[in-house]
Every structure is written in structure tokens, then in C-alpha cells.
Short mmCIF file of C-alpha atoms in Angstrom, two decimals:
data_model
loop_
_atom_site.label_atom_id
_atom_site.label_comp_id
_atom_site.label_asym_id
_atom_site.label_seq_id
_atom_site.Cartn_x
_atom_site.Cartn_y
_atom_site.Cartn_z
CA MET A 1 -24.99 -3.70 -7.29
CA SER A 2 -24.65 -0.77 -9.68
CA GLN A 3 -26.97 1.44 -11.62
CA SER A 4 -28.01 0.68 -15.19
CA TYR A 5 -28.66 3.39 -17.70
CA ASN A 6 -29.69 1.35 -20.75
CA SER A 7 -33.21 2.73 -20.48
CA ILE A 8 -32.27 6.06 -18.87
CA LYS A 9 -31.16 9.18 -20.67
CA PRO A 10 -27.83 10.26 -19.16
CA ASN A 11 -27.55 13.84 -17.92
CA VAL A 12 -24.59 16.19 -17.82
CA ILE A 13 -23.81 18.63 -15.04
CA ASP A 14 -24.58 21.98 -16.66
CA ASP A 15 -25.24 25.44 -15.21
CA GLU A 16 -28.99 24.91 -15.26
CA MET A 17 -28.73 21.73 -13.16
CA LEU A 18 -26.34 23.40 -10.73
CA GLN A 19 -28.51 26.49 -10.40
CA LYS A 20 -31.56 24.37 -9.69
CA ALA A 21 -29.68 22.19 -7.17
CA VAL A 22 -28.49 25.22 -5.25
CA GLU A 23 -31.92 26.86 -5.22
CA GLU A 24 -33.54 23.67 -3.93
CA ARG A 25 -31.36 23.81 -0.84
CA LEU A 26 -32.32 27.40 0.00
CA PRO A 27 -35.33 28.46 2.06
CA GLU A 28 -38.27 29.56 -0.13
CA ASP A 29 -37.90 33.32 0.47
CA ILE A 30 -34.15 33.29 -0.05
CA GLY A 31 -34.59 31.07 -3.12
CA LYS A 32 -36.83 33.63 -4.80
CA LEU A 33 -34.31 36.36 -4.08
CA ALA A 34 -31.52 34.20 -5.45
CA LYS A 35 -33.41 33.66 -8.71
CA ARG A 36 -33.72 37.42 -9.19
CA GLU A 37 -30.20 38.42 -8.20
CA GLY A 38 -28.32 35.25 -9.07
CA ILE A 39 -26.14 32.96 -6.96
CA ASP A 40 -22.38 33.12 -6.66
CA PHE A 41 -21.29 29.47 -6.67
CA LYS A 42 -18.17 30.44 -4.70
CA ASP A 43 -20.39 31.03 -1.66
CA VAL A 44 -21.96 27.55 -1.79
CA THR A 45 -20.59 25.06 0.78
CA GLU A 46 -23.01 22.16 0.28
CA LEU A 47 -24.29 20.69 -3.00
CA GLN A 48 -26.68 17.78 -3.56
CA LEU A 49 -26.85 16.17 -7.01
CA SER A 50 -28.48 12.85 -6.11
CA PHE A 51 -30.86 10.90 -8.39
CA ARG A 52 -30.18 13.03 -11.50
CA ASN A 53 -28.95 10.31 -13.90
CA ILE A 54 -25.52 11.96 -14.10
CA LEU A 55 -23.08 9.98 -16.25
CA GLN A 56 -20.02 12.22 -16.04
CA ILE A 57 -18.77 14.59 -13.33
CA ASP A 58 -18.07 18.02 -14.80
CA ASN A 59 -18.47 21.78 -14.35
CA LEU A 60 -17.87 21.84 -10.58
CA TRP A 61 -14.77 24.05 -10.67
CA GLN A 62 -16.90 27.08 -9.74
CA PHE A 63 -17.66 25.64 -6.26
CA GLU A 64 -14.21 26.33 -4.85
CA ASN A 65 -15.42 26.55 -1.23
CA LEU A 66 -17.56 23.42 -1.29
CA THR A 67 -17.24 21.22 1.82
CA LYS A 68 -20.03 18.69 1.20
CA LEU A 69 -20.93 17.05 -2.12
CA GLN A 70 -23.57 14.38 -2.78
CA LEU A 71 -23.39 12.57 -6.13
CA ASP A 72 -25.05 9.37 -5.00
CA ASN A 73 -27.61 7.34 -6.96
CA ASN A 74 -26.46 8.35 -10.43
CA ILE A 75 -24.79 6.40 -13.25
CA ILE A 76 -21.29 7.86 -12.86
CA GLU A 77 -18.53 5.61 -14.25
CA LYS A 78 -15.41 7.59 -13.36
CA ILE A 79 -14.25 9.82 -10.50
CA GLU A 80 -12.99 12.98 -12.19
CA ALA A 81 -13.17 16.81 -12.31
CA LEU A 82 -12.97 17.16 -8.51
CA GLU A 83 -9.45 18.59 -8.30
CA SER A 84 -10.64 22.17 -7.58
CA LEU A 85 -12.73 21.12 -4.58
CA VAL A 86 -9.81 21.30 -2.17
CA HIS A 87 -11.99 22.17 0.83
CA LEU A 88 -14.22 19.13 0.47
CA VAL A 89 -14.76 17.29 3.77
CA TRP A 90 -17.69 15.00 2.88
CA LEU A 91 -18.12 13.18 -0.44
CA ASP A 92 -20.86 10.68 -1.33
CA LEU A 93 -20.42 8.68 -4.57
CA SER A 94 -22.50 5.70 -3.51
CA PHE A 95 -24.81 3.78 -5.85
CA ASN A 96 -22.99 4.51 -9.12
CA ASN A 97 -21.03 2.48 -11.68
CA ILE A 98 -17.48 3.42 -10.61
CA GLU A 99 -14.85 0.74 -11.22
CA VAL A 100 -11.61 2.43 -10.14
CA ILE A 101 -10.75 4.70 -7.20
CA GLU A 102 -9.01 7.73 -8.72
CA GLY A 103 -9.18 11.51 -9.05
CA LEU A 104 -9.08 12.19 -5.30
CA ASP A 105 -5.47 13.41 -4.95
CA THR A 106 -6.26 17.07 -4.19
CA LEU A 107 -9.00 16.36 -1.64
CA VAL A 108 -6.57 16.41 1.28
CA LYS A 109 -9.20 17.63 3.77
CA LEU A 110 -11.64 14.80 3.05
CA GLN A 111 -12.89 13.12 6.25
CA ASP A 112 -15.94 11.15 5.11
CA LEU A 113 -15.96 9.20 1.82
CA SER A 114 -18.68 6.84 0.59
CA LEU A 115 -18.14 4.60 -2.43
CA TYR A 116 -20.83 2.16 -1.33
CA ASN A 117 -22.50 0.00 -4.01
CA ASN A 118 -20.22 0.46 -7.03
CA ARG A 119 -18.04 -1.90 -9.10
CA ILE A 120 -14.68 -1.32 -7.41
CA SER A 121 -12.34 -4.31 -7.17
CA LYS A 122 -9.28 -2.76 -5.49
CA ILE A 123 -8.63 -0.19 -2.74
CA GLU A 124 -5.99 2.18 -4.15
CA HIS A 125 -5.04 5.74 -5.19
CA MET A 126 -6.05 7.33 -1.88
CA ASP A 127 -2.65 8.12 -0.36
CA THR A 128 -3.27 11.86 0.08
CA LEU A 129 -6.47 11.42 2.12
CA GLN A 130 -4.69 11.47 5.47
CA GLU A 131 -7.64 13.16 7.22
CA LEU A 132 -10.00 10.29 6.35
CA GLN A 133 -12.08 9.21 9.36
CA ILE A 134 -15.09 7.46 7.81
CA PHE A 135 -14.85 5.22 4.73
CA SER A 136 -17.68 3.18 3.21
CA ILE A 137 -16.86 0.80 0.35
CA GLY A 138 -19.39 -1.94 1.04
CA LYS A 139 -21.19 -3.81 -1.78
CA ASN A 140 -18.36 -3.62 -4.30
CA ASN A 141 -16.23 -6.32 -5.93
CA LEU A 142 -13.42 -6.59 -3.37
CA THR A 143 -12.16 -10.18 -3.32
CA ALA A 144 -8.62 -9.97 -1.86
CA LEU A 145 -8.69 -9.54 1.90
CA GLU A 146 -5.06 -8.36 1.74
CA ASP A 147 -6.32 -5.13 0.13
CA VAL A 148 -7.42 -4.03 3.60
CA VAL A 149 -3.75 -3.61 4.56
CA TYR A 150 -3.71 -0.51 2.33
CA LEU A 151 -6.00 1.23 4.83
CA ARG A 152 -3.33 1.11 7.57
CA ARG A 153 -1.91 4.39 6.21
CA PHE A 154 -5.00 6.29 7.34
CA LYS A 155 -4.16 6.89 10.99
CA LYS A 156 -7.40 8.77 11.69
CA LEU A 157 -9.72 6.13 10.23
CA ARG A 158 -12.23 5.08 12.89
CA THR A 159 -15.31 3.92 10.96
CA LEU A 160 -15.15 1.43 8.09
CA ASN A 161 -17.88 -0.31 6.12
CA LEU A 162 -16.89 -3.28 3.94
CA THR A 163 -20.03 -5.36 4.23
CA GLY A 164 -21.37 -6.95 1.05
CA ASN A 165 -17.98 -7.54 -0.60
CA PRO A 166 -17.01 -11.10 -1.60
CA PHE A 167 -14.12 -11.27 0.90
CA CYS A 168 -16.55 -10.70 3.79
CA GLU A 169 -17.52 -14.38 3.43
CA GLU A 170 -14.07 -15.50 4.62
CA GLU A 171 -14.11 -17.04 8.10
CA GLN A 172 -11.47 -14.76 9.64
CA TYR A 173 -12.60 -11.59 7.85
CA VAL A 174 -13.41 -9.53 10.98
CA LEU A 175 -10.27 -10.54 12.91
CA PHE A 176 -8.05 -9.83 9.89
CA VAL A 177 -9.48 -6.33 9.41
CA VAL A 178 -9.35 -5.42 13.11
CA ALA A 179 -5.78 -6.70 13.44
CA HIS A 180 -4.54 -4.62 10.52
CA ILE A 181 -6.46 -1.44 11.46
CA PRO A 182 -5.92 -1.37 15.25
CA ASP A 183 -7.58 2.01 15.91
CA LEU A 184 -10.84 1.08 14.21
CA VAL A 185 -13.89 1.82 16.39
CA TYR A 186 -16.73 0.70 14.09
CA LEU A 187 -16.62 -2.05 11.47
CA ASP A 188 -19.68 -2.71 9.32
CA PHE A 189 -21.89 -0.61 11.62
CA LYS A 190 -20.83 -2.58 14.73
CA LEU A 191 -18.65 -1.45 17.63
CA VAL A 192 -15.33 -3.31 17.73
CA SER A 193 -15.17 -4.94 21.19
CA ASP A 194 -12.02 -5.27 23.28
CA THR A 195 -12.40 -9.05 23.10
CA THR A 196 -12.42 -8.98 19.29
CA ARG A 197 -9.40 -6.68 19.29
CA GLU A 198 -7.44 -9.00 21.61
CA LEU A 199 -8.30 -12.07 19.53
CA ALA A 200 -7.28 -10.25 16.34
CA VAL A 201 -3.91 -9.19 17.75
CA SER A 202 -3.26 -12.68 19.11
CA LYS A 203 -4.10 -14.39 15.83
CA TYR A 204 -2.29 -12.07 13.40
CA HIS A 205 0.64 -10.71 15.40
CA TYR A 206 3.02 -12.64 13.12
CA LEU A 207 1.79 -10.51 10.20
CA ILE A 208 1.47 -7.21 12.07
CA ASP A 209 4.94 -7.16 13.68
CA PRO A 210 6.85 -7.19 10.35
CA LEU A 211 4.44 -4.59 8.95
CA GLU A 212 5.05 -2.25 11.87
CA HIS A 213 8.80 -2.70 11.47
CA GLU A 214 8.63 -1.87 7.76
CA GLU A 215 6.41 1.15 8.42
CA ALA A 216 8.80 2.45 11.08
CA GLN A 217 11.72 2.13 8.66
CA ALA A 218 9.78 3.89 5.90
CA LEU A 219 8.82 6.71 8.28
CA ALA A 220 12.44 7.14 9.39
CA GLN A 221 13.60 7.30 5.77
CA LEU A 222 10.90 9.86 4.97
CA GLU A 223 11.85 12.01 7.95
CA GLU A 224 15.51 11.87 6.89
CA LYS A 225 14.57 12.86 3.34
CA LEU A 226 12.45 15.77 4.55
CA ALA A 227 15.24 16.93 6.85
CA LYS A 228 17.69 16.99 3.93
CA GLN A 229 15.20 18.90 1.81
CA LYS A 230 14.74 21.49 4.56
CA GLU A 231 18.50 21.85 4.91
CA LEU A 232 18.85 22.41 1.17
CA GLU A 233 16.08 24.98 1.26
CA TYR A 234 17.79 26.79 4.11
CA HIS A 235 21.09 26.96 2.23
CA LYS A 236 19.26 28.29 -0.80
CA ARG A 237 17.84 31.02 1.39
CA LEU A 238 21.33 31.87 2.62
CA ASP A 239 22.42 32.18 -0.99
CA GLU A 240 19.56 34.61 -1.54
CA ILE A 241 21.07 36.87 1.13
CA HIS A 242 24.52 36.57 -0.46
CA HIS A 243 23.20 37.55 -3.84
CA ALA A 244 20.75 40.20 -2.72
CA THR A 245 20.89 43.23 -5.03
CA SER A 246 20.87 45.73 -2.17
CA TYR A 247 21.65 46.09 1.51
CA ASN A 248 18.01 46.69 2.42
CA ILE A 249 16.85 43.52 0.63
CA ALA A 250 19.61 41.47 2.27
CA GLU A 251 18.86 42.88 5.71
CA SER A 252 15.14 42.24 5.22
CA LYS A 253 15.77 38.64 4.19
CA ARG A 254 18.13 38.07 7.10
CA ALA A 255 15.53 39.40 9.55
CA GLU A 256 12.94 37.16 7.91
CA TYR A 257 15.15 34.07 8.13
CA ASN A 258 16.12 34.91 11.70
CA GLU A 259 12.43 34.89 12.60
CA ASP A 260 12.05 31.56 10.79
CA ILE A 261 14.88 30.09 12.89
CA LEU A 262 13.16 31.21 16.10
CA GLN A 263 9.89 29.72 14.90
CA LEU A 264 11.66 26.49 13.95
CA SER A 265 13.20 26.32 17.42
CA GLU A 266 9.80 26.74 19.07
CA THR A 267 8.25 24.16 16.76
CA LEU A 268 10.96 21.58 17.42
CA MET A 269 10.74 22.10 21.17
CA THR A 270 6.93 21.85 21.05
CA LEU A 271 7.15 18.60 19.09
CA GLU A 272 9.69 17.27 21.59
CA MET A 273 7.40 18.14 24.50
CA GLN A 274 4.54 16.35 22.74
CA THR A 275 6.81 13.34 22.26
CA VAL A 276 7.76 13.45 25.96
CA ASP A 277 4.09 13.49 26.99
CA GLN A 278 3.25 10.60 24.66
CA LEU A 279 6.21 8.51 25.80
CA GLU A 280 5.41 9.28 29.43
CA GLU A 281 1.96 7.75 28.96
CA LEU A 282 3.46 4.74 27.15
CA ILE A 283 6.04 4.21 29.91
CA LYS A 284 3.33 4.42 32.55
CA ASP A 285 1.37 1.76 30.68
CA PHE A 286 4.56 -0.28 30.37
CA GLU A 287 5.16 0.08 34.13
CA LYS A 288 1.61 -1.12 34.85
CA ASN A 289 2.04 -4.12 32.53
CA ILE A 290 5.35 -5.04 34.14
CA ALA A 291 3.72 -4.76 37.58
CA VAL A 292 0.94 -7.13 36.45
CA ILE A 293 3.51 -9.62 35.08
CA ALA A 294 5.57 -9.46 38.29
CA SER A 295 2.49 -9.77 40.51
CA THR A 296 1.21 -12.77 38.56
CA PHE A 297 4.62 -14.45 38.76
CA ILE A 298 4.88 -13.75 42.50
CA GLU A 299 1.45 -15.21 43.15
CA ASN A 300 2.42 -18.32 41.19
CA VAL A 301 5.67 -18.66 43.16
CA LYS A 302 3.85 -18.29 46.47
CA GLY A 303 1.37 -20.93 45.38
CA MET A 304 4.15 -23.33 44.38
CA MET A 305 6.04 -22.75 47.64
CA ALA A 306 2.85 -23.37 49.61
CA GLN A 307 2.57 -26.71 47.81
CA CYS A 308 6.21 -27.46 48.68
CA ARG A 309 5.54 -26.75 52.37
CA ASP A 310 2.46 -28.96 52.28
CA LEU A 311 4.46 -31.79 50.72
CA GLU A 312 7.22 -31.31 53.30
CA ASN A 313 4.68 -31.47 56.15
CA ARG A 314 3.22 -34.69 54.75
CA HIS A 315 6.71 -36.10 54.32
CA HIS A 316 7.57 -35.14 57.90
CA GLU A 317 4.45 -36.80 59.31
CA LYS A 318 5.10 -39.98 57.36
CA LEU A 319 8.78 -40.02 58.25
CA LEU A 320 8.02 -39.51 61.95
CA GLU A 321 5.49 -42.34 61.89
CA ILE A 322 7.92 -44.72 60.17
CA SER A 323 10.77 -43.72 62.51
CA ILE A 324 8.73 -44.37 65.69
CA ASN A 325 7.53 -47.72 64.33
CA THR A 326 11.09 -48.65 63.49
CA LEU A 327 12.24 -47.66 66.99
CA GLU A 328 9.56 -49.83 68.61
CA LYS A 329 10.53 -52.80 66.46
CA SER A 330 14.19 -52.24 67.27
CA VAL A 331 13.47 -52.26 70.98
CA LYS A 332 11.57 -55.55 70.55
CA ASN A 333 14.23 -56.94 68.17
CA GLU A 334 11.57 -57.38 65.51
CA LEU A 335 13.41 -55.68 62.63
CA ASP A 336 13.42 -57.79 59.47
CA GLU A 337 16.74 -56.49 58.25
CA ASP A 338 19.94 -55.04 59.54
CA LEU A 339 20.08 -51.24 59.62
CA PRO A 340 23.18 -49.14 58.93
CA ASP A 341 25.14 -48.14 62.00
CA ASP A 342 24.37 -44.42 61.60
CA VAL A 343 20.65 -45.19 61.56
CA ARG A 344 20.92 -47.45 64.64
CA GLU A 345 22.61 -44.57 66.47
CA LEU A 346 19.38 -42.58 66.10
CA LEU A 347 17.27 -45.36 67.56
CA VAL A 348 18.33 -44.64 71.14
CA ASP A 349 15.04 -43.39 72.51
CA LYS A 350 11.87 -41.75 71.30
CA THR A 351 12.81 -38.21 72.39
CA THR A 352 16.12 -38.27 70.54
CA LEU A 353 14.48 -39.70 67.45
CA VAL A 354 11.65 -37.14 67.38
CA ASN A 355 14.09 -34.27 67.91
CA MET A 356 16.24 -35.41 64.99
CA VAL A 357 13.27 -35.80 62.64
CA ASN A 358 11.90 -32.38 63.68
CA THR A 359 15.29 -30.78 63.12
CA SER A 360 15.43 -32.22 59.61
CA HIS A 361 11.90 -30.95 58.96
CA ASN A 362 12.79 -27.44 60.15
CA VAL A 363 15.88 -27.38 57.94
CA HIS A 364 13.77 -28.31 54.88
CA LEU A 365 11.17 -25.63 55.68
CA LEU A 366 13.93 -23.05 56.11
CA LYS A 367 15.39 -23.92 52.72
CA ILE A 368 11.95 -23.52 51.13
CA ASP A 369 11.54 -20.13 52.86
CA MET A 370 14.98 -18.98 51.71
CA ARG A 371 14.35 -20.12 48.17
CA GLU A 372 11.01 -18.28 48.11
CA CYS A 373 12.63 -15.15 49.54
CA ASP A 374 15.40 -15.26 46.88
CA ILE A 375 12.90 -15.62 44.03
CA LEU A 376 10.68 -12.80 45.31
CA SER A 377 13.64 -10.49 45.93
CA ASN A 378 15.01 -11.13 42.44
CA THR A 379 11.56 -10.50 40.97
CA TYR A 380 11.20 -7.17 42.79
CA ARG A 381 14.70 -6.15 41.69
CA TRP A 382 13.95 -7.11 38.09
CA GLN A 383 10.71 -5.13 38.14
CA ALA A 384 12.44 -2.05 39.56
CA SER A 385 15.34 -2.41 37.13
CA VAL A 386 13.18 -2.77 34.00
CA THR A 387 10.88 0.15 34.81
CA GLY A 388 13.76 2.29 36.08
CA LYS A 389 15.71 1.65 32.89
CA ALA A 390 12.71 2.62 30.77
CA PHE A 391 12.34 5.93 32.63
CA GLN A 392 16.07 6.60 32.52
CA ASN A 393 16.26 5.83 28.79
CA GLU A 394 13.51 8.37 28.17
CA ILE A 395 15.30 10.98 30.31
CA ASP A 396 18.52 10.37 28.36
CA ARG A 397 16.68 10.47 25.04
CA ASN A 398 14.99 13.75 25.94
CA ARG A 399 18.26 15.35 27.06
CA ASN A 400 20.03 14.27 23.89
CA ARG A 401 17.19 15.47 21.67
CA VAL A 402 17.02 18.88 23.38
CA LYS A 403 20.80 19.15 23.06
CA GLU A 404 20.55 18.27 19.34
CA ILE A 405 17.86 20.91 18.84
CA PHE A 406 19.94 23.59 20.55
CA GLN A 407 23.03 22.63 18.57
CA TYR A 408 21.09 22.61 15.30
CA ILE A 409 19.49 26.01 15.97
CA ASP A 410 22.82 27.48 17.10
CA ASN A 411 24.45 26.19 13.92
CA LEU A 412 21.74 27.77 11.76
CA GLN A 413 22.05 31.03 13.68
CA GLU A 414 25.85 31.07 13.34
CA GLN A 415 25.61 30.51 9.60
CA LEU A 416 23.11 33.34 9.29
CA ASP A 417 25.12 35.72 11.49
CA SER A 418 28.35 34.94 9.61
CA ILE A 419 27.00 36.39 6.38
CA GLU A 420 28.50 39.78 5.65
CA LEU A 421 26.02 42.16 4.12
CA LEU A 422 26.81 44.86 1.59
CA GLU A 423 27.57 48.21 3.16
CA PRO A 424 24.44 50.35 3.36
CA PRO A 425 24.42 53.34 1.01
CA GLU A 426 25.50 56.64 2.57
#
């Protein structure tokens, strides 16, 4: 799984290796010119150091504008000395001897990370990589399937490779991963199908629902904490105006903070409009789902009522047949038992008997029709009420949020305007 260096002389990343690596990537004519005039490592954006028997990462601080770095197929044991590469977007550390994920904290722009074929046993220490879209950590020593839950924090992650790890042998491996990373498009080089996604959600919803609740609470707490920090920062800035050493400085700071308030207002309103658009799409999807539920229920009701009518028709035919037979026996005095007086009153003649049975049949059919009408009407009202309430709740939420934004901005503006500046010098 990893590279051995028992019989290989380890190399260090020195200036000579870096110079050579950069020159190799240049066209021949430019490479010759670079050798004569030298290369400024600050201008290099891509660096390939593959297959060089590197044991330790070092001496890369000069490549401050690097966006792509290949360190694959070496004998590296530790991820280190990358903190200055803050513009890195693509990093390949595959086929090395790395045991722990670390040293990536400053790489906040990283989108593509490969740790394929190493000795890693736990997914960790990657919290700052919020731009991560592609992550390959196949052929490592991952044994706990629960470690995959850690990857939920990467909201932009779309491609994931885990193949070759011990936990991939578990029967429900694919469904577990897809359930916990719902926006995943490719898993182990295969497109995640809608069928697989539905099965995953169905099987693991009892695990996902509590996770989503906990994440929502954590996000709310974080937003509250950030809001308090921003408020403290604002008050500190007001204090700066109070304690400004001159009128000009105070006036300059007040103008600066006034501009910040306007920008904050625009930002908050923009975010609210984005939220409105997102919720509008969600509510439309909700409305469609409710319509499907209502339609399915209505079709089921109609089917059941059709069965009721069919049973009533059969009952009517049987009852009419029995009634006529009974009437004929009564006329011939062939009845085996005495009938109640109210029944004998019906056995006057065939016309009267048929009319009575038909009337009973019509009453039963009417009751079935009325019951069906009541159920359908209630269903339509429920559908309209649920969707209408969802739209109205969003309208109310939006109005309240806009009102809160205006009140907050007005409060900030009033506090700023209430500060009395020192009199300007005459």
C-alpha cells in the first residue's frame, strides 16, 4: 500500500531540486532563458515533484502563489511545511507513507486533495478545507465506517474515492456513505444513481435526522456567536471615534463606519433575497410533493368508493332476487316461517316491492356519493391550507426579517450619529 525506502536513498527538497523541477515544466526555449536569467519562484503556479524519493516536505515557502502541487509517489511520512501555500487549489500526496492527516489548516482554497495509497487510519484535521470538491483517500487503513460522517462538513464535496479501504467490504458501505453525504455525485469513480440515493435515505434516515438537527443547532449557535463578535467589534469602533486624537481623525472614522453600515445593510438585504429565492424553490417543491400526496390519496379514495358502489350493486341485485322469490312464495303460501308484520306489508305486489328495494338502493348509493364528496372536499381543503400556510409563513418570515434588518441598521446609524465630535480647530 505504501512506499518503502529501505533500499532507496531519501532525498530532501533543496533549491537544486526545485530549480530542476521548474525548468522541466517550461518549454525548451524558455527553459534555456530561465537557466541564464534565473527563475523567481513567486511566479510559479504549478510544481511537480513526483517520483523523487522525497522523505520530508521542506523549502516550499518561496512558492507563495502556487496553485497546483504534485508530491505523489515519494516516501513522505508527514504532511508539513505547506502553511505558506495559501493559494493552493490542487494537492496530490498519493502513494506515500503518510499516517496522519495534518498540516492542511491554511490551505483554505484547496478544492482537490488526493491522499490515495498511504497509511491513514482516520479522517480528521481537515475542518478549514471548506472549498473541497474532490477527495481521494482510497487504499488506506480506514476501518471505521463512522469516520465518513466527518465528511458531512464539506458542503461542496461532490467526488469521493474510498475504494480499497477495509470498511469498503461492509455490506451496506455504499448506502451508508451516500446517506451521510447527500450531495455526492461520484463515489469510487461511479455515478451515484437516484435509486441508490433513495435507498440510502430510506435505510439511514433514523441516523441522518438527529445529525441534521444537531448540525442546525450548532450552526445557529455559531451564527449567534459571530453576531455578538460583530457587535463587540462595532462598539470598539465607536470607542475609537470617541477617543480620536483630533476632529479630522474622528470625522474620517465616522465617514468610514457610516460607509460600513451602508455596506452591511446591502449585504444583509442581499443575503435575505438569496434566502427568499432558496425558500421559494423549496416551497414550490413542497407544494408539488403535497399535490402528489393528495392526488395519490384521492385516487385511492375513488378506487375504494368504486368498490363500495360495486358491492352495493351486487347487494341490490341479490336483495331484489330474494325479495321477488319471497313474494312468490308468499302468494303461494309456501313460506317456511312466519315473517315480521313490517316485512309482510311490503309483500303486497311486485311493483311495490321492486320500488321499495330500488329506493333503498338509491339511498345507499347517495350516501356513498356524499361520503366520497366529503372526503375529496376535505382533501382539497387540506392541500390548499397546507400549501397556503407554507407560503404565508414565508411571507411573514421575510417581512419580519426585513423589519429586523431595518431596525438593526437604524440602531447602528443612531448610535453613530449620536457621537459628538470634538470641535474642529479654527
